[in-house]
Short mmCIF file of C-alpha atoms in Angstrom, two decimals:
data_model
loop_
_atom_site.label_atom_id
_atom_site.label_comp_id
_atom_site.label_asym_id
_atom_site.label_seq_id
_atom_site.Cartn_x
_atom_site.Cartn_y
_atom_site.Cartn_z
CA UNK A 107 0.18 0.02 0.03
CA UNK A 108 1.34 3.39 -1.02
CA UNK A 109 1.19 5.46 2.39
CA UNK A 110 1.96 8.79 0.65
CA UNK A 111 0.12 9.78 -2.37
CA UNK A 112 1.23 12.66 -4.50
CA UNK A 113 -0.63 14.37 -7.29
CA UNK A 114 -0.36 15.26 -9.96
CA UNK A 115 2.28 12.84 -11.12
CA UNK A 116 3.45 15.38 -13.60
CA UNK A 117 2.92 18.88 -14.37
CA UNK A 118 4.00 21.16 -17.32
CA UNK A 119 3.85 25.13 -16.78
CA UNK A 120 4.62 28.19 -18.66
CA UNK A 121 7.27 30.14 -16.80
CA UNK A 122 5.72 32.65 -14.35
CA UNK A 123 2.71 30.49 -13.77
CA UNK A 124 1.90 29.18 -10.41
CA UNK A 125 1.98 25.40 -9.32
CA UNK A 126 -0.02 23.66 -6.55
CA UNK A 127 1.30 20.14 -5.56
CA UNK A 128 -0.67 17.86 -3.39
CA UNK A 129 0.28 15.18 -0.99
CA UNK A 130 -2.11 12.88 1.09
CA UNK A 131 -1.45 10.19 3.69
CA UNK A 132 -3.11 7.04 4.41
CA UNK A 133 -2.18 7.14 8.14
CA UNK A 134 -1.92 10.08 10.58
CA UNK A 135 1.32 11.80 10.84
CA UNK A 136 2.62 14.76 12.70
CA UNK A 137 5.66 15.46 10.62
CA UNK A 138 5.87 16.49 6.90
CA UNK A 139 8.69 17.47 4.83
CA UNK A 140 8.87 18.56 1.10
CA UNK A 141 11.87 17.86 -0.97
CA UNK A 142 13.17 18.86 -4.35
CA UNK A 143 15.46 16.84 -6.73
CA UNK A 144 17.00 17.72 -10.08
CA UNK A 145 17.42 14.89 -12.45
CA UNK A 146 20.69 12.90 -11.32
CA UNK A 147 21.02 15.51 -8.40
CA UNK A 148 20.80 15.27 -4.58
CA UNK A 149 17.56 15.39 -2.64
CA UNK A 150 17.32 18.70 -0.93
CA UNK A 151 14.84 19.73 1.81
CA UNK A 152 12.57 22.49 0.94
CA UNK A 153 10.29 22.98 3.92
CA UNK A 154 9.66 21.06 7.02
CA UNK A 155 6.15 21.62 7.89
CA UNK A 156 4.30 19.56 10.60
CA UNK A 157 1.22 21.59 10.55
CA UNK A 158 -0.15 25.03 9.47
CA UNK A 159 1.37 27.16 6.87
CA UNK A 160 5.09 27.74 6.22
CA UNK A 161 6.79 29.83 3.59
CA UNK A 162 10.35 30.03 2.05
CA UNK A 163 10.71 32.47 -0.71
CA UNK A 164 8.30 31.44 -3.42
CA UNK A 165 7.38 28.43 -1.82
CA UNK A 166 4.52 27.93 0.55
CA UNK A 167 3.32 24.70 2.33
CA UNK A 168 -0.02 24.19 3.93
CA UNK A 169 -0.24 21.07 6.11
CA UNK A 170 -3.69 20.00 7.66
CA UNK A 171 -2.91 17.05 9.84
CA UNK A 172 -6.60 16.10 10.80
CA UNK A 173 -7.19 15.69 7.01
CA UNK A 174 -3.96 14.07 6.54
CA UNK A 175 -2.88 16.30 3.65
CA UNK A 176 -0.38 18.91 2.60
CA UNK A 177 0.21 21.16 -0.38
CA UNK A 178 3.13 22.85 -1.79
CA UNK A 179 2.46 26.12 -3.85
CA UNK A 180 5.10 27.54 -6.06
CA UNK A 181 4.48 31.04 -7.25
CA UNK A 182 5.76 32.67 -10.36
CA UNK A 183 7.51 29.51 -11.49
CA UNK A 184 10.99 29.74 -13.13
CA UNK A 185 12.76 27.31 -15.63
CA UNK A 186 14.89 26.40 -12.88
CA UNK A 187 12.24 25.04 -10.78
CA UNK A 188 12.01 22.08 -13.25
CA UNK A 189 12.63 18.81 -11.26
CA UNK A 190 10.81 16.27 -8.83
CA UNK A 191 8.98 17.39 -5.79
CA UNK A 192 8.57 14.88 -3.03
CA UNK A 193 6.45 14.67 -0.01
CA UNK A 194 7.56 12.74 3.04
CA UNK A 195 5.89 11.90 6.28
CA UNK A 196 7.22 10.41 9.53
CA UNK A 197 5.51 7.03 10.26
CA UNK A 198 5.35 5.36 13.71
CA UNK A 199 5.02 6.61 17.17
CA UNK A 200 8.29 6.09 18.92
CA UNK A 201 10.65 6.30 15.89
CA UNK A 202 11.23 8.87 13.40
CA UNK A 203 10.93 6.81 10.25
CA UNK A 204 10.36 8.83 7.09
CA UNK A 205 8.33 7.58 4.21
CA UNK A 206 8.22 9.20 0.68
CA UNK A 207 5.82 9.63 -2.04
CA UNK A 208 6.70 9.04 -5.67
CA UNK A 209 6.96 12.71 -6.58
CA UNK A 210 5.48 15.28 -8.84
CA UNK A 211 7.60 15.77 -11.91
CA UNK A 212 7.40 19.37 -12.76
CA UNK A 213 8.53 20.94 -16.19
CA UNK A 214 8.54 24.51 -16.55
CA UNK A 215 8.64 26.01 -20.03
CA UNK A 216 10.11 29.36 -21.25
CA UNK B 282 30.37 21.90 7.71
CA UNK B 283 30.49 18.63 5.58
CA UNK B 284 27.16 17.09 4.41
CA UNK B 285 26.43 13.45 3.96
CA UNK B 286 29.30 11.80 2.02
CA UNK B 287 28.67 8.38 0.11
CA UNK B 288 31.01 6.21 -1.56
CA UNK B 289 31.45 5.01 -4.18
CA UNK B 290 29.33 7.24 -6.54
CA UNK B 291 28.94 4.44 -8.95
CA UNK B 292 29.43 0.65 -8.51
CA UNK B 293 29.25 -2.09 -11.16
CA UNK B 294 28.77 -5.65 -9.92
CA UNK B 295 28.34 -9.10 -11.55
CA UNK B 296 25.27 -11.08 -10.39
CA UNK B 297 25.96 -13.02 -7.17
CA UNK B 298 28.88 -10.74 -5.96
CA UNK B 299 28.96 -8.99 -2.58
CA UNK B 300 28.96 -5.03 -2.54
CA UNK B 301 29.31 -2.67 0.34
CA UNK B 302 28.27 0.98 -0.07
CA UNK B 303 29.62 3.40 2.63
CA UNK B 304 28.07 6.53 4.25
CA UNK B 305 29.36 9.37 6.60
CA UNK B 306 26.50 11.29 7.94
CA UNK B 307 26.66 14.81 9.04
CA UNK B 308 28.66 15.25 12.34
CA UNK B 309 26.20 15.29 15.13
CA UNK B 310 23.29 13.68 13.63
CA UNK B 311 21.84 10.71 15.38
CA UNK B 312 19.26 9.54 12.80
CA UNK B 313 20.62 7.61 9.88
CA UNK B 314 18.58 6.21 6.91
CA UNK B 315 19.21 4.17 3.81
CA UNK B 316 16.96 4.29 0.97
CA UNK B 317 16.89 2.74 -2.35
CA UNK B 318 15.58 4.88 -5.24
CA UNK B 319 14.05 3.61 -8.66
CA UNK B 320 11.83 5.32 -11.32
CA UNK B 321 9.00 2.88 -10.74
CA UNK B 322 9.09 2.40 -6.83
CA UNK B 323 10.37 5.79 -5.99
CA UNK B 324 12.25 5.96 -2.59
CA UNK B 325 11.98 2.76 -0.39
CA UNK B 326 13.29 2.65 3.04
CA UNK B 327 15.88 -0.10 3.55
CA UNK B 328 17.03 0.69 7.15
CA UNK B 329 16.98 3.28 9.89
CA UNK B 330 19.20 3.79 12.85
CA UNK B 331 18.60 5.86 15.82
CA UNK B 332 21.90 6.73 17.92
CA UNK B 333 23.45 3.50 16.21
CA UNK B 334 20.71 1.25 17.02
CA UNK B 335 18.81 -0.39 14.29
CA UNK B 336 15.11 0.71 14.39
CA UNK B 337 13.92 -0.55 10.97
CA UNK B 338 15.50 -3.39 9.25
CA UNK B 339 13.65 -2.88 5.91
CA UNK B 340 11.20 -5.89 6.01
CA UNK B 341 11.12 -7.36 2.47
CA UNK B 342 14.75 -6.11 1.90
CA UNK B 343 16.34 -7.86 4.96
CA UNK B 344 17.31 -11.19 3.38
CA UNK B 345 19.95 -9.83 1.27
CA UNK B 346 20.49 -6.34 2.50
CA UNK B 347 22.25 -5.63 5.78
CA UNK B 348 23.08 -2.19 7.07
CA UNK B 349 25.42 -1.47 10.01
CA UNK B 350 26.45 1.45 11.85
CA UNK B 351 29.85 0.65 13.57
CA UNK B 352 30.18 4.06 15.09
CA UNK B 353 28.36 7.38 14.90
CA UNK B 354 30.08 8.69 11.92
CA UNK B 355 30.21 5.68 9.52
CA UNK B 356 27.60 3.30 8.14
CA UNK B 357 27.73 0.60 5.54
CA UNK B 358 24.99 -1.20 3.49
CA UNK B 359 25.95 -4.63 2.14
CA UNK B 360 24.12 -6.41 -0.50
CA UNK B 361 24.88 -10.15 -0.58
CA UNK B 362 24.27 -11.65 -3.12
CA UNK B 363 23.52 -9.17 -5.75
CA UNK B 364 20.80 -9.35 -8.32
CA UNK B 365 20.12 -7.51 -11.49
CA UNK B 366 16.88 -6.20 -9.89
CA UNK B 367 18.97 -4.49 -7.31
CA UNK B 368 20.16 -1.96 -9.87
CA UNK B 369 19.13 1.32 -8.40
CA UNK B 370 20.44 4.63 -6.79
CA UNK B 371 21.13 3.91 -2.95
CA UNK B 372 20.74 7.06 -1.02
CA UNK B 373 21.89 7.81 2.71
CA UNK B 374 20.38 10.39 4.87
CA UNK B 375 21.01 11.80 8.27
CA UNK B 376 19.09 14.24 10.62
CA UNK B 377 19.09 15.55 14.21
CA UNK B 378 16.24 13.79 15.62
CA UNK B 379 12.77 15.13 14.56
CA UNK B 380 14.40 17.45 12.07
CA UNK B 381 15.26 18.00 8.31
CA UNK B 382 16.75 15.14 6.51
CA UNK B 383 19.97 15.81 4.58
CA UNK B 384 20.91 13.27 1.86
CA UNK B 385 24.06 12.20 0.09
CA UNK B 386 24.46 12.44 -3.53
CA UNK B 387 23.95 8.44 -3.55
CA UNK B 388 25.57 5.42 -5.23
CA UNK B 389 24.39 4.35 -8.56
CA UNK B 390 24.54 0.59 -8.61
CA UNK B 391 24.43 -1.53 -11.83
CA UNK B 392 24.24 -5.35 -11.48
CA UNK B 393 25.04 -7.29 -14.64
#
C-alpha cells in the first residue's frame, strides 16, 4: 500500500505560472517535509512543515494534519524550478521513520 | 560543515557478488537512513538507525540487505548476493532527531 500519495504525477507550466502540488497520507502523521530533486541530483529539503502554513521565498506549504494532507504552492515558476518534488511523512509513534511519495515531476517551459 | 558523504558514486557488480556501500552522516546527527530509489518504486526505506541502534530493518529487503552502523560517523550497506533487480540509486540520509533530512549524492549500482 502506498502510504503517501502525490498528485499530479507530472505537471507542465509556462514560466511565471503558479503550481499547486498535493500530498495525502493513508495514516496519521505529525511530521511532513517537502523535498526537491533535479534529474541526477541530490535530494534537498525545501520545507519542514508539521502543521499550518510555512513559507520560504516563492514556496508555501500548508499542512492539515487532521485531514491527512499537505500542499506545496510554487508562485511565479521559473525554468530552474523544473525537477521532482517529493513529499515525506514520519511514520510510527516512537521512531522517526520517514516515508516518501513518488513525487510530482514539474517541467517549466520558457 | 560537511554534508552526507557516500562512496562510491558508481558501482558495477556481477550477479552474485557482494558489494558494500558506505556513508558518513553529518557530524552530530543521530538518525541515519538508507533508501533505494528507482523510477518505478520511488524511494523505499531499507534501514533506519537512531543513535546507532537499528530501528527498522527494511522488511522485505532484509534477506540480502544488511546495514550496519559501526560508530556514529560511519555506516555501511551490504548487499549479498547481488541480483540484477538491485540496480538502483542507493541513498543515505541523516538528521538530528525530529528534524530535516540531509541526503548524500547517492551510489548508482548496476548489477549485470
